[in-house]
PDB file of C-alpha atoms in Angstrom:
ATOM      1  CA  MET A 342     104.130  35.291 -13.805  1.00 47.00           C
ATOM      2  CA  GLU A 343     101.669  37.659 -15.487  1.00 50.00           C
ATOM      3  CA  GLN A 344     102.832  36.558 -18.942  1.00 53.00           C
ATOM      4  CA  SER A 345     102.470  32.869 -18.060  1.00 59.00           C
ATOM      5  CA  TRP A 346      98.932  33.499 -16.770  1.00 53.00           C
ATOM      6  CA  ARG A 347      98.023  35.230 -20.023  1.00 57.00           C
ATOM      7  CA  GLN A 348      99.403  32.294 -21.970  1.00 60.00           C
ATOM      8  CA  ALA A 349      97.430  29.836 -19.838  1.00 68.00           C
ATOM      9  CA  LYS A 350      94.316  31.942 -20.267  1.00 71.00           C
ATOM     10  CA  GLY A 351      94.762  31.922 -24.030  1.00 72.00           C
ATOM     11  CA  LEU A 352      95.260  28.160 -24.020  1.00 74.00           C
ATOM     12  CA  PHE A 353      92.144  27.752 -21.906  1.00 74.00           C
ATOM     13  CA  LEU A 354      90.073  29.862 -24.317  1.00 77.00           C
ATOM     14  CA  THR A 355      91.485  27.915 -27.268  1.00 77.00           C
ATOM     15  CA  LEU A 356      90.499  24.597 -25.709  1.00 79.00           C
ATOM     16  CA  LEU A 357      87.090  25.991 -24.783  1.00 82.00           C
ATOM     17  CA  SER A 358      86.317  27.365 -28.246  1.00 86.00           C
ATOM     18  CA  ALA A 359      85.622  23.995 -29.925  1.00 87.00           C
ATOM     19  CA  PRO A 360      83.108  22.622 -27.352  1.00 89.00           C
ATOM     20  CA  LEU A 361      81.551  26.094 -27.004  1.00 90.00           C
ATOM     21  CA  PHE A 362      81.090  26.299 -30.782  1.00 91.00           C
ATOM     22  CA  TRP A 363      79.534  22.817 -30.780  1.00 92.00           C
ATOM     23  CA  LEU A 364      77.215  23.751 -27.887  1.00 92.00           C
ATOM     24  CA  VAL A 365      76.021  26.969 -29.530  1.00 92.00           C
ATOM     25  CA  VAL A 366      75.611  25.664 -33.093  1.00 92.00           C
ATOM     26  CA  PHE A 367      74.165  22.222 -32.397  1.00 91.00           C
ATOM     27  CA  PHE A 368      72.292  22.770 -29.108  1.00 90.00           C
ATOM     28  CA  ILE A 369      71.477  26.357 -28.186  1.00 92.00           C
ATOM     29  CA  ALA A 370      70.680  27.557 -31.723  1.00 94.00           C
ATOM     30  CA  PRO A 371      68.299  24.669 -32.613  1.00 91.00           C
ATOM     31  CA  LEU A 372      66.674  24.895 -29.187  1.00 91.00           C
ATOM     32  CA  SER A 373      66.173  28.639 -29.673  1.00 92.00           C
ATOM     33  CA  ILE A 374      64.498  28.024 -33.043  1.00 91.00           C
ATOM     34  CA  VAL A 375      62.118  25.501 -31.472  1.00 91.00           C
ATOM     35  CA  TRP A 376      61.404  28.020 -28.694  1.00 93.00           C
ATOM     36  CA  LEU A 377      60.487  30.630 -31.323  1.00 93.00           C
ATOM     37  CA  TYR A 378      58.226  28.077 -33.015  1.00 92.00           C
ATOM     38  CA  SER A 379      56.252  27.801 -29.779  1.00 93.00           C
ATOM     39  CA  PHE A 380      55.122  31.431 -30.251  1.00 94.00           C
ATOM     40  CA  GLY A 381      54.165  30.944 -33.896  1.00 91.00           C
ATOM     41  CA  GLN A 382      51.259  29.738 -35.987  1.00 90.00           C
ATOM     42  CA  ASN A 383      50.934  27.579 -39.066  1.00 86.00           C
ATOM     43  CA  ASP A 384      50.820  29.663 -42.242  1.00 83.00           C
ATOM     44  CA  GLY A 385      49.744  27.263 -44.951  1.00 77.00           C
ATOM     45  CA  LEU A 386      51.038  23.700 -45.188  1.00 74.00           C
ATOM     46  CA  VAL A 387      54.760  24.231 -44.577  1.00 75.00           C
ATOM     47  CA  ASP A 388      55.302  27.809 -43.408  1.00 81.00           C
ATOM     48  CA  ILE A 389      55.256  29.072 -39.823  1.00 86.00           C
ATOM     49  CA  ALA A 390      54.527  32.689 -38.948  1.00 86.00           C
ATOM     50  CA  PHE A 391      56.234  33.995 -35.808  1.00 85.00           C
ATOM     51  CA  THR A 392      53.357  36.030 -34.377  1.00 87.00           C
ATOM     52  CA  GLY A 393      54.336  36.034 -30.703  1.00 88.00           C
ATOM     53  CA  THR A 394      51.086  34.331 -29.731  1.00 90.00           C
ATOM     54  CA  TRP A 395      50.609  32.501 -26.446  1.00 93.00           C
ATOM     55  CA  SER A 396      47.733  30.445 -27.821  1.00 93.00           C
ATOM     56  CA  ASN A 397      49.867  27.294 -28.154  1.00 93.00           C
ATOM     57  CA  TYR A 398      50.664  27.361 -24.429  1.00 93.00           C
ATOM     58  CA  ALA A 399      47.028  28.096 -23.600  1.00 93.00           C
ATOM     59  CA  HIS A 400      45.951  25.143 -25.745  1.00 93.00           C
ATOM     60  CA  ALA A 401      48.400  22.908 -23.859  1.00 92.00           C
ATOM     61  CA  PHE A 402      46.376  23.534 -20.681  1.00 92.00           C
ATOM     62  CA  SER A 403      43.121  22.341 -22.217  1.00 92.00           C
ATOM     63  CA  PRO A 404      41.571  19.353 -20.379  1.00 92.00           C
ATOM     64  CA  LEU A 405      42.706  16.816 -22.989  1.00 90.00           C
ATOM     65  CA  TYR A 406      46.403  17.668 -22.840  1.00 92.00           C
ATOM     66  CA  LEU A 407      46.324  18.523 -19.142  1.00 92.00           C
ATOM     67  CA  ASN A 408      45.099  14.977 -18.443  1.00 93.00           C
ATOM     68  CA  ILE A 409      47.974  13.587 -20.530  1.00 92.00           C
ATOM     69  CA  PHE A 410      50.432  15.713 -18.536  1.00 92.00           C
ATOM     70  CA  VAL A 411      48.942  14.478 -15.262  1.00 92.00           C
ATOM     71  CA  LYS A 412      49.069  10.879 -16.456  1.00 94.00           C
ATOM     72  CA  SER A 413      52.698  11.318 -17.578  1.00 93.00           C
ATOM     73  CA  PHE A 414      53.586  12.734 -14.154  1.00 92.00           C
ATOM     74  CA  TRP A 415      51.828   9.823 -12.461  1.00 94.00           C
ATOM     75  CA  ILE A 416      53.645   7.193 -14.531  1.00 95.00           C
ATOM     76  CA  ALA A 417      57.003   8.952 -14.129  1.00 94.00           C
ATOM     77  CA  GLY A 418      56.420   9.352 -10.371  1.00 94.00           C
ATOM     78  CA  LEU A 419      55.443   5.700  -9.961  1.00 96.00           C
ATOM     79  CA  THR A 420      58.484   4.650 -11.998  1.00 96.00           C
ATOM     80  CA  THR A 421      60.759   6.776  -9.819  1.00 95.00           C
ATOM     81  CA  PHE A 422      59.243   5.392  -6.609  1.00 96.00           C
ATOM     82  CA  LEU A 423      59.666   1.786  -7.763  1.00 97.00           C
ATOM     83  CA  CYS A 424      63.241   2.482  -8.875  1.00 96.00           C
ATOM     84  CA  LEU A 425      63.970   3.936  -5.422  1.00 95.00           C
ATOM     85  CA  VAL A 426      62.396   0.987  -3.586  1.00 95.00           C
ATOM     86  CA  ILE A 427      64.256  -1.545  -5.743  1.00 96.00           C
ATOM     87  CA  GLY A 428      67.472   0.416  -6.191  1.00 95.00           C
ATOM     88  CA  PHE A 429      68.180   1.356  -2.568  1.00 93.00           C
ATOM     89  CA  PRO A 430      68.695  -2.228  -1.319  1.00 93.00           C
ATOM     90  CA  VAL A 431      70.775  -2.975  -4.412  1.00 94.00           C
ATOM     91  CA  ALA A 432      72.987   0.070  -3.819  1.00 94.00           C
ATOM     92  CA  LEU A 433      73.265  -0.842  -0.142  1.00 91.00           C
ATOM     93  CA  ALA A 434      74.305  -4.398  -1.026  1.00 92.00           C
ATOM     94  CA  ILE A 435      76.963  -3.125  -3.438  1.00 93.00           C
ATOM     95  CA  THR A 436      78.261  -0.687  -0.806  1.00 90.00           C
ATOM     96  CA  PHE A 437      78.840  -3.441   1.763  1.00 88.00           C
ATOM     97  CA  ALA A 438      80.039  -6.052  -0.740  1.00 90.00           C
ATOM     98  CA  SER A 439      83.640  -7.257  -0.643  1.00 88.00           C
ATOM     99  CA  ASP A 440      86.275  -5.384  -2.627  1.00 87.00           C
ATOM    100  CA  LYS A 441      86.555  -8.268  -5.087  1.00 90.00           C
ATOM    101  CA  LEU A 442      82.811  -8.531  -5.681  1.00 92.00           C
ATOM    102  CA  LYS A 443      82.001  -4.807  -5.818  1.00 92.00           C
ATOM    103  CA  PRO A 444      83.431  -4.084  -9.337  1.00 91.00           C
ATOM    104  CA  TRP A 445      81.503  -7.025 -10.787  1.00 93.00           C
ATOM    105  CA  LEU A 446      78.241  -5.858  -9.209  1.00 93.00           C
ATOM    106  CA  LEU A 447      78.787  -2.346 -10.575  1.00 92.00           C
ATOM    107  CA  LEU A 448      79.481  -3.852 -13.994  1.00 92.00           C
ATOM    108  CA  LEU A 449      76.161  -5.697 -13.861  1.00 92.00           C
ATOM    109  CA  VAL A 450      74.391  -2.426 -13.068  1.00 92.00           C
ATOM    110  CA  MET A 451      76.084  -0.594 -15.956  1.00 91.00           C
ATOM    111  CA  LEU A 452      75.769  -3.491 -18.402  1.00 89.00           C
ATOM    112  CA  PRO A 453      72.416  -2.265 -19.840  1.00 86.00           C
ATOM    113  CA  PHE A 454      74.154   0.927 -21.023  1.00 85.00           C
ATOM    114  CA  MET A 455      76.217  -1.235 -23.380  1.00 86.00           C
ATOM    115  CA  THR A 456      73.071  -2.355 -25.218  1.00 86.00           C
ATOM    116  CA  ASN A 457      70.886  -0.152 -27.387  1.00 88.00           C
ATOM    117  CA  LEU A 458      67.598   0.944 -25.803  1.00 90.00           C
ATOM    118  CA  LEU A 459      65.626  -0.308 -28.800  1.00 90.00           C
ATOM    119  CA  ILE A 460      67.099  -3.798 -28.445  1.00 91.00           C
ATOM    120  CA  ARG A 461      66.338  -3.871 -24.726  1.00 91.00           C
ATOM    121  CA  THR A 462      62.746  -2.770 -25.388  1.00 92.00           C
ATOM    122  CA  TYR A 463      62.209  -5.478 -28.001  1.00 92.00           C
ATOM    123  CA  ALA A 464      63.637  -7.971 -25.516  1.00 91.00           C
ATOM    124  CA  LEU A 465      60.944  -6.856 -23.055  1.00 93.00           C
ATOM    125  CA  ILE A 466      58.303  -7.400 -25.740  1.00 93.00           C
ATOM    126  CA  ALA A 467      59.539 -10.975 -26.108  1.00 92.00           C
ATOM    127  CA  VAL A 468      59.155 -11.406 -22.350  1.00 92.00           C
ATOM    128  CA  LEU A 469      55.749  -9.735 -21.898  1.00 92.00           C
ATOM    129  CA  ARG A 470      53.772 -10.643 -25.027  1.00 91.00           C
ATOM    130  CA  THR A 471      50.964 -13.227 -25.061  1.00 88.00           C
ATOM    131  CA  LYS A 472      53.316 -15.996 -26.159  1.00 88.00           C
ATOM    132  CA  GLY A 473      56.229 -14.495 -24.277  1.00 87.00           C
ATOM    133  CA  LEU A 474      58.509 -16.020 -21.714  1.00 89.00           C
ATOM    134  CA  ILE A 475      56.354 -15.123 -18.692  1.00 91.00           C
ATOM    135  CA  ASN A 476      53.103 -16.491 -20.108  1.00 89.00           C
ATOM    136  CA  MET A 477      54.828 -19.587 -21.476  1.00 91.00           C
ATOM    137  CA  GLY A 478      56.355 -20.267 -18.059  1.00 90.00           C
ATOM    138  CA  LEU A 479      53.002 -19.760 -16.329  1.00 88.00           C
ATOM    139  CA  GLU A 480      51.323 -22.009 -18.881  1.00 87.00           C
ATOM    140  CA  MET A 481      53.824 -24.785 -18.204  1.00 90.00           C
ATOM    141  CA  VAL A 482      53.171 -24.520 -14.451  1.00 88.00           C
ATOM    142  CA  HIS A 483      49.407 -24.377 -15.055  1.00 85.00           C
ATOM    143  CA  ASN A 484      49.446 -27.458 -17.275  1.00 85.00           C
ATOM    144  CA  SER A 485      51.553 -29.389 -14.763  1.00 87.00           C
ATOM    145  CA  VAL A 486      49.217 -28.564 -11.878  1.00 84.00           C
ATOM    146  CA  ASN A 487      46.203 -29.107 -14.111  1.00 81.00           C
ATOM    147  CA  GLY A 488      47.447 -32.583 -15.005  1.00 81.00           C
ATOM    148  CA  MET A 489      47.898 -33.514 -11.360  1.00 81.00           C
ATOM    149  CA  THR A 490      44.419 -32.255 -10.417  1.00 80.00           C
ATOM    150  CA  GLY A 491      42.635 -33.909 -13.329  1.00 75.00           C
ATOM    151  CA  GLY A 492      41.888 -30.737 -15.285  1.00 75.00           C
ATOM    152  CA  ALA A 493      40.297 -28.822 -12.403  1.00 75.00           C
ATOM    153  CA  LEU A 494      41.997 -25.561 -13.361  1.00 75.00           C
ATOM    154  CA  GLY A 495      40.569 -25.446 -16.878  1.00 77.00           C
ATOM    155  CA  VAL A 496      42.226 -23.819 -19.877  1.00 80.00           C
ATOM    156  CA  PHE A 497      45.112 -21.430 -19.239  1.00 80.00           C
ATOM    157  CA  GLU A 498      44.333 -17.780 -20.029  1.00 85.00           C
ATOM    158  CA  PRO A 499      47.450 -15.736 -20.863  1.00 87.00           C
ATOM    159  CA  LEU A 500      48.011 -12.603 -18.801  1.00 87.00           C
ATOM    160  CA  ALA A 501      47.653  -9.264 -20.595  1.00 88.00           C
ATOM    161  CA  LEU A 502      51.134  -7.926 -19.842  1.00 89.00           C
ATOM    162  CA  LEU A 503      51.650  -5.884 -23.001  1.00 91.00           C
ATOM    163  CA  ASN A 504      50.021  -2.796 -24.562  1.00 90.00           C
ATOM    164  CA  ASN A 505      48.874  -1.334 -21.239  1.00 91.00           C
ATOM    165  CA  ASN A 506      50.056   0.915 -18.408  1.00 92.00           C
ATOM    166  CA  PHE A 507      51.647  -2.004 -16.575  1.00 93.00           C
ATOM    167  CA  ALA A 508      53.958  -2.676 -19.521  1.00 94.00           C
ATOM    168  CA  VAL A 509      54.933   1.004 -19.718  1.00 95.00           C
ATOM    169  CA  VAL A 510      55.805   1.238 -16.013  1.00 95.00           C
ATOM    170  CA  PHE A 511      57.614  -2.112 -16.123  1.00 95.00           C
ATOM    171  CA  GLY A 512      59.639  -0.984 -19.129  1.00 95.00           C
ATOM    172  CA  LEU A 513      60.469   2.424 -17.630  1.00 96.00           C
ATOM    173  CA  VAL A 514      61.644   0.814 -14.375  1.00 96.00           C
ATOM    174  CA  PHE A 515      63.779  -1.620 -16.358  1.00 94.00           C
ATOM    175  CA  VAL A 516      65.331   1.226 -18.387  1.00 93.00           C
ATOM    176  CA  ASN A 517      65.823   3.795 -15.614  1.00 94.00           C
ATOM    177  CA  LEU A 518      66.822   1.598 -12.660  1.00 94.00           C
ATOM    178  CA  PRO A 519      70.606   2.058 -13.220  1.00 94.00           C
ATOM    179  CA  PHE A 520      70.114   5.848 -13.082  1.00 93.00           C
ATOM    180  CA  MET A 521      68.793   5.404  -9.542  1.00 94.00           C
ATOM    181  CA  ILE A 522      71.283   2.809  -8.327  1.00 95.00           C
ATOM    182  CA  LEU A 523      74.486   4.628  -9.326  1.00 93.00           C
ATOM    183  CA  PRO A 524      73.913   7.939  -7.452  1.00 92.00           C
ATOM    184  CA  LEU A 525      72.589   5.998  -4.455  1.00 93.00           C
ATOM    185  CA  TYR A 526      75.727   3.867  -4.424  1.00 93.00           C
ATOM    186  CA  SER A 527      77.909   6.973  -4.772  1.00 90.00           C
ATOM    187  CA  ALA A 528      76.258   8.537  -1.703  1.00 88.00           C
ATOM    188  CA  LEU A 529      76.203   5.346   0.371  1.00 89.00           C
ATOM    189  CA  ASP A 530      79.822   4.521  -0.416  1.00 87.00           C
ATOM    190  CA  ARG A 531      80.902   7.802   1.206  1.00 84.00           C
ATOM    191  CA  LEU A 532      79.117   7.054   4.473  1.00 82.00           C
ATOM    192  CA  ASP A 533      81.199   6.963   7.624  1.00 78.00           C
ATOM    193  CA  LYS A 534      80.896   3.298   8.581  1.00 78.00           C
ATOM    194  CA  SER A 535      81.886   4.104  12.182  1.00 78.00           C
ATOM    195  CA  LEU A 536      78.553   5.920  12.626  1.00 78.00           C
ATOM    196  CA  LEU A 537      76.704   2.754  11.667  1.00 77.00           C
ATOM    197  CA  GLU A 538      78.752   0.721  14.111  1.00 75.00           C
ATOM    198  CA  ALA A 539      78.108   3.279  16.850  1.00 83.00           C
ATOM    199  CA  SER A 540      74.374   3.181  16.185  1.00 80.00           C
ATOM    200  CA  LEU A 541      74.320  -0.605  16.389  1.00 77.00           C
ATOM    201  CA  ASP A 542      76.484  -0.618  19.519  1.00 74.00           C
ATOM    202  CA  LEU A 543      74.038   1.767  21.198  1.00 78.00           C
ATOM    203  CA  GLY A 544      71.225  -0.710  20.590  1.00 79.00           C
ATOM    204  CA  ALA A 545      69.429   1.032  17.709  1.00 78.00           C
ATOM    205  CA  GLY A 546      69.144  -2.143  15.644  1.00 79.00           C
ATOM    206  CA  HIS A 547      69.481  -2.493  11.901  1.00 75.00           C
ATOM    207  CA  ILE A 548      66.061  -1.088  10.961  1.00 82.00           C
ATOM    208  CA  ARG A 549      66.379   2.033  13.129  1.00 83.00           C
ATOM    209  CA  THR A 550      69.946   2.544  11.930  1.00 82.00           C
ATOM    210  CA  LEU A 551      68.753   2.346   8.352  1.00 79.00           C
ATOM    211  CA  PHE A 552      65.999   4.939   8.786  1.00 80.00           C
ATOM    212  CA  ASN A 553      67.696   7.213  11.329  1.00 81.00           C
ATOM    213  CA  VAL A 554      71.301   7.168  10.073  1.00 81.00           C
ATOM    214  CA  VAL A 555      71.728   5.694   6.596  1.00 84.00           C
ATOM    215  CA  ILE A 556      68.792   7.295   4.765  1.00 84.00           C
ATOM    216  CA  PRO A 557      69.298  10.850   6.167  1.00 83.00           C
ATOM    217  CA  MET A 558      73.021  10.751   5.356  1.00 82.00           C
ATOM    218  CA  ALA A 559      72.278   9.481   1.845  1.00 83.00           C
ATOM    219  CA  GLY A 560      69.735  12.239   1.240  1.00 82.00           C
ATOM    220  CA  ALA A 561      71.810  13.959  -1.464  1.00 81.00           C
ATOM    221  CA  GLY A 562      72.158  10.712  -3.409  1.00 86.00           C
ATOM    222  CA  ILE A 563      68.444   9.992  -3.048  1.00 89.00           C
ATOM    223  CA  ALA A 564      67.555  13.465  -4.339  1.00 87.00           C
ATOM    224  CA  SER A 565      69.948  13.129  -7.283  1.00 87.00           C
ATOM    225  CA  GLY A 566      68.643   9.661  -8.118  1.00 91.00           C
ATOM    226  CA  ILE A 567      65.037  10.849  -8.009  1.00 92.00           C
ATOM    227  CA  LEU A 568      65.831  13.792 -10.282  1.00 90.00           C
ATOM    228  CA  ILE A 569      67.786  11.929 -12.952  1.00 91.00           C
ATOM    229  CA  THR A 570      65.232   9.104 -12.935  1.00 94.00           C
ATOM    230  CA  PHE A 571      62.069  11.194 -12.962  1.00 93.00           C
ATOM    231  CA  ILE A 572      63.073  13.577 -15.759  1.00 91.00           C
ATOM    232  CA  PRO A 573      63.964  10.911 -18.378  1.00 91.00           C
ATOM    233  CA  ALA A 574      60.894   8.882 -17.377  1.00 94.00           C
ATOM    234  CA  LEU A 575      58.655  11.938 -17.846  1.00 92.00           C
ATOM    235  CA  GLY A 576      60.056  12.609 -21.309  1.00 90.00           C
ATOM    236  CA  SER A 577      60.226   8.977 -22.392  1.00 92.00           C
ATOM    237  CA  TYR A 578      58.969   8.281 -25.911  1.00 91.00           C
ATOM    238  CA  LEU A 579      60.222   4.900 -27.113  1.00 92.00           C
ATOM    239  CA  THR A 580      59.111   2.760 -24.163  1.00 93.00           C
ATOM    240  CA  PRO A 581      55.438   3.858 -24.072  1.00 94.00           C
ATOM    241  CA  ASP A 582      55.319   3.821 -27.878  1.00 92.00           C
ATOM    242  CA  LEU A 583      56.423   0.174 -28.142  1.00 93.00           C
ATOM    243  CA  LEU A 584      55.065  -1.283 -24.898  1.00 93.00           C
ATOM    244  CA  GLY A 585      51.940   0.793 -24.319  1.00 89.00           C
ATOM    245  CA  GLY A 586      48.548   0.796 -25.976  1.00 84.00           C
ATOM    246  CA  PRO A 587      46.350   3.677 -27.183  1.00 82.00           C
ATOM    247  CA  ASP A 588      45.521   4.624 -23.584  1.00 84.00           C
ATOM    248  CA  SER A 589      49.141   4.436 -22.406  1.00 86.00           C
ATOM    249  CA  GLN A 590      50.624   7.274 -24.433  1.00 88.00           C
ATOM    250  CA  MET A 591      52.659   9.883 -22.553  1.00 92.00           C
ATOM    251  CA  ILE A 592      53.301  13.531 -23.339  1.00 92.00           C
ATOM    252  CA  ALA A 593      56.410  12.766 -25.422  1.00 92.00           C
ATOM    253  CA  ASN A 594      54.285  10.623 -27.758  1.00 93.00           C
ATOM    254  CA  VAL A 595      51.852  13.516 -28.156  1.00 93.00           C
ATOM    255  CA  ILE A 596      54.747  15.851 -28.995  1.00 93.00           C
ATOM    256  CA  GLU A 597      56.004  13.390 -31.628  1.00 92.00           C
ATOM    257  CA  SER A 598      52.553  13.186 -33.208  1.00 92.00           C
ATOM    258  CA  GLN A 599      52.313  17.000 -33.381  1.00 92.00           C
ATOM    259  CA  PHE A 600      55.602  17.262 -35.253  1.00 90.00           C
ATOM    260  CA  LYS A 601      55.141  14.251 -37.566  1.00 88.00           C
ATOM    261  CA  ARG A 602      51.494  13.414 -38.131  1.00 86.00           C
ATOM    262  CA  ALA A 603      49.544  16.568 -37.200  1.00 87.00           C
ATOM    263  CA  ASN A 604      52.161  18.896 -38.778  1.00 87.00           C
ATOM    264  CA  ASN A 605      51.533  21.377 -35.977  1.00 91.00           C
ATOM    265  CA  TRP A 606      55.090  22.376 -35.105  1.00 92.00           C
ATOM    266  CA  PRO A 607      54.181  25.461 -33.007  1.00 93.00           C
ATOM    267  CA  PHE A 608      51.983  23.429 -30.669  1.00 94.00           C
ATOM    268  CA  GLY A 609      54.517  20.606 -30.508  1.00 93.00           C
ATOM    269  CA  ALA A 610      57.223  23.148 -29.662  1.00 94.00           C
ATOM    270  CA  ALA A 611      55.061  24.603 -26.880  1.00 94.00           C
ATOM    271  CA  LEU A 612      54.517  21.150 -25.373  1.00 93.00           C
ATOM    272  CA  SER A 613      58.252  20.457 -25.632  1.00 93.00           C
ATOM    273  CA  PHE A 614      59.194  23.620 -23.810  1.00 93.00           C
ATOM    274  CA  LEU A 615      56.664  23.003 -21.090  1.00 92.00           C
ATOM    275  CA  LEU A 616      58.706  19.887 -20.330  1.00 89.00           C
ATOM    276  CA  VAL A 617      61.884  21.989 -20.411  1.00 89.00           C
ATOM    277  CA  TYR A 618      60.377  24.517 -17.984  1.00 90.00           C
ATOM    278  CA  LEU A 619      59.284  21.717 -15.662  1.00 86.00           C
ATOM    279  CA  THR A 620      62.807  20.277 -15.794  1.00 85.00           C
ATOM    280  CA  PHE A 621      64.290  23.618 -14.783  1.00 87.00           C
ATOM    281  CA  ILE A 622      61.804  23.886 -11.912  1.00 88.00           C
ATOM    282  CA  ALA A 623      62.698  20.375 -10.704  1.00 82.00           C
ATOM    283  CA  ILE A 624      66.420  21.188 -10.791  1.00 83.00           C
ATOM    284  CA  ALA A 625      65.814  24.457  -8.925  1.00 86.00           C
ATOM    285  CA  VAL A 626      63.753  22.683  -6.244  1.00 82.00           C
ATOM    286  CA  GLN A 627      66.494  20.097  -5.798  1.00 78.00           C
ATOM    287  CA  GLY A 628      69.076  22.884  -5.446  1.00 80.00           C
ATOM    288  CA  VAL A 629      67.005  24.617  -2.764  1.00 80.00           C
ATOM    289  CA  LEU A 630      66.474  21.383  -0.831  1.00 73.00           C
ATOM    290  CA  GLU A 631      70.197  20.552  -0.964  1.00 74.00           C
ATOM    291  CA  ALA A 632      71.096  24.064   0.227  1.00 76.00           C
ATOM    292  CA  ARG A 633      68.697  23.726   3.188  1.00 74.00           C
ATOM    293  CA  ALA A 634      70.131  20.308   3.987  1.00 64.00           C
ATOM    294  CA  ARG A 635      73.669  21.736   4.043  1.00 69.00           C
ATOM    295  CA  LYS A 636      72.532  24.504   6.382  1.00 71.00           C
ATOM    296  CA  ARG A 637      70.953  21.982   8.751  1.00 59.00           C
ATOM    297  CA  VAL A 638      74.170  19.943   8.781  1.00 55.00           C
ATOM    298  CA  ALA A 639      76.279  23.057   9.365  1.00 56.00           C
TER     299      ALA A 639
END
């Protein structure tokens, strides 16, 4: 028995060696180099001196960049809230759908993952631009009503749906909504349906059952959905870059400009790791809240 365990242990280490090597060489090592850059300073045009300075982190808390951080948090928080409001009814509908319909609904939710993010973003541009599908549809309705009223409505003015904060939030909700729906569905699908029936039989009604039974029991799924929606939204680069204007840039766009255009890698690395630290804090907070929820249930 001891010999077989040693053989299994050796096999386990052999199987683990390849992914561990990949993780260290292509993830931990590059991330460590970027972390060291955050404590360095530019030395000439291309060299970086590792001086151990904290000035890059101090500069990140200047009013200019602090406002960008706050704005990024606001946009990411609003995106997460809208994804939760839209995604919860969708996940609830999938949970109570028939067995034949449920796989097709899940496929529709996961279908965006089969298309490149860049293509989906350009599709949104075609929808939101001045001569896009929304404005063209509104113009057709306006012209029809205008013809019936003898021109009382005047000339149609296209809505400014692109190159602003609205477009960024709209695009982030469109991109991140599946990340909210799937964990919500996973939590709701495990609910004990007999508890819902008991609540309704006792006269609670559908609304009270939803808020007093369904939502508390789906708390873990809600927390997971919020976390995995908020973090990508906070670090989003492509969506605000293509859909937003000069005043709609988020912290990831600032980081990109520091590495590419400003050639200030130490400061860009400091901004990057501030996002990493905030991610770790968010994960830790979620872990604490889940632990307290388990204690309350126990």
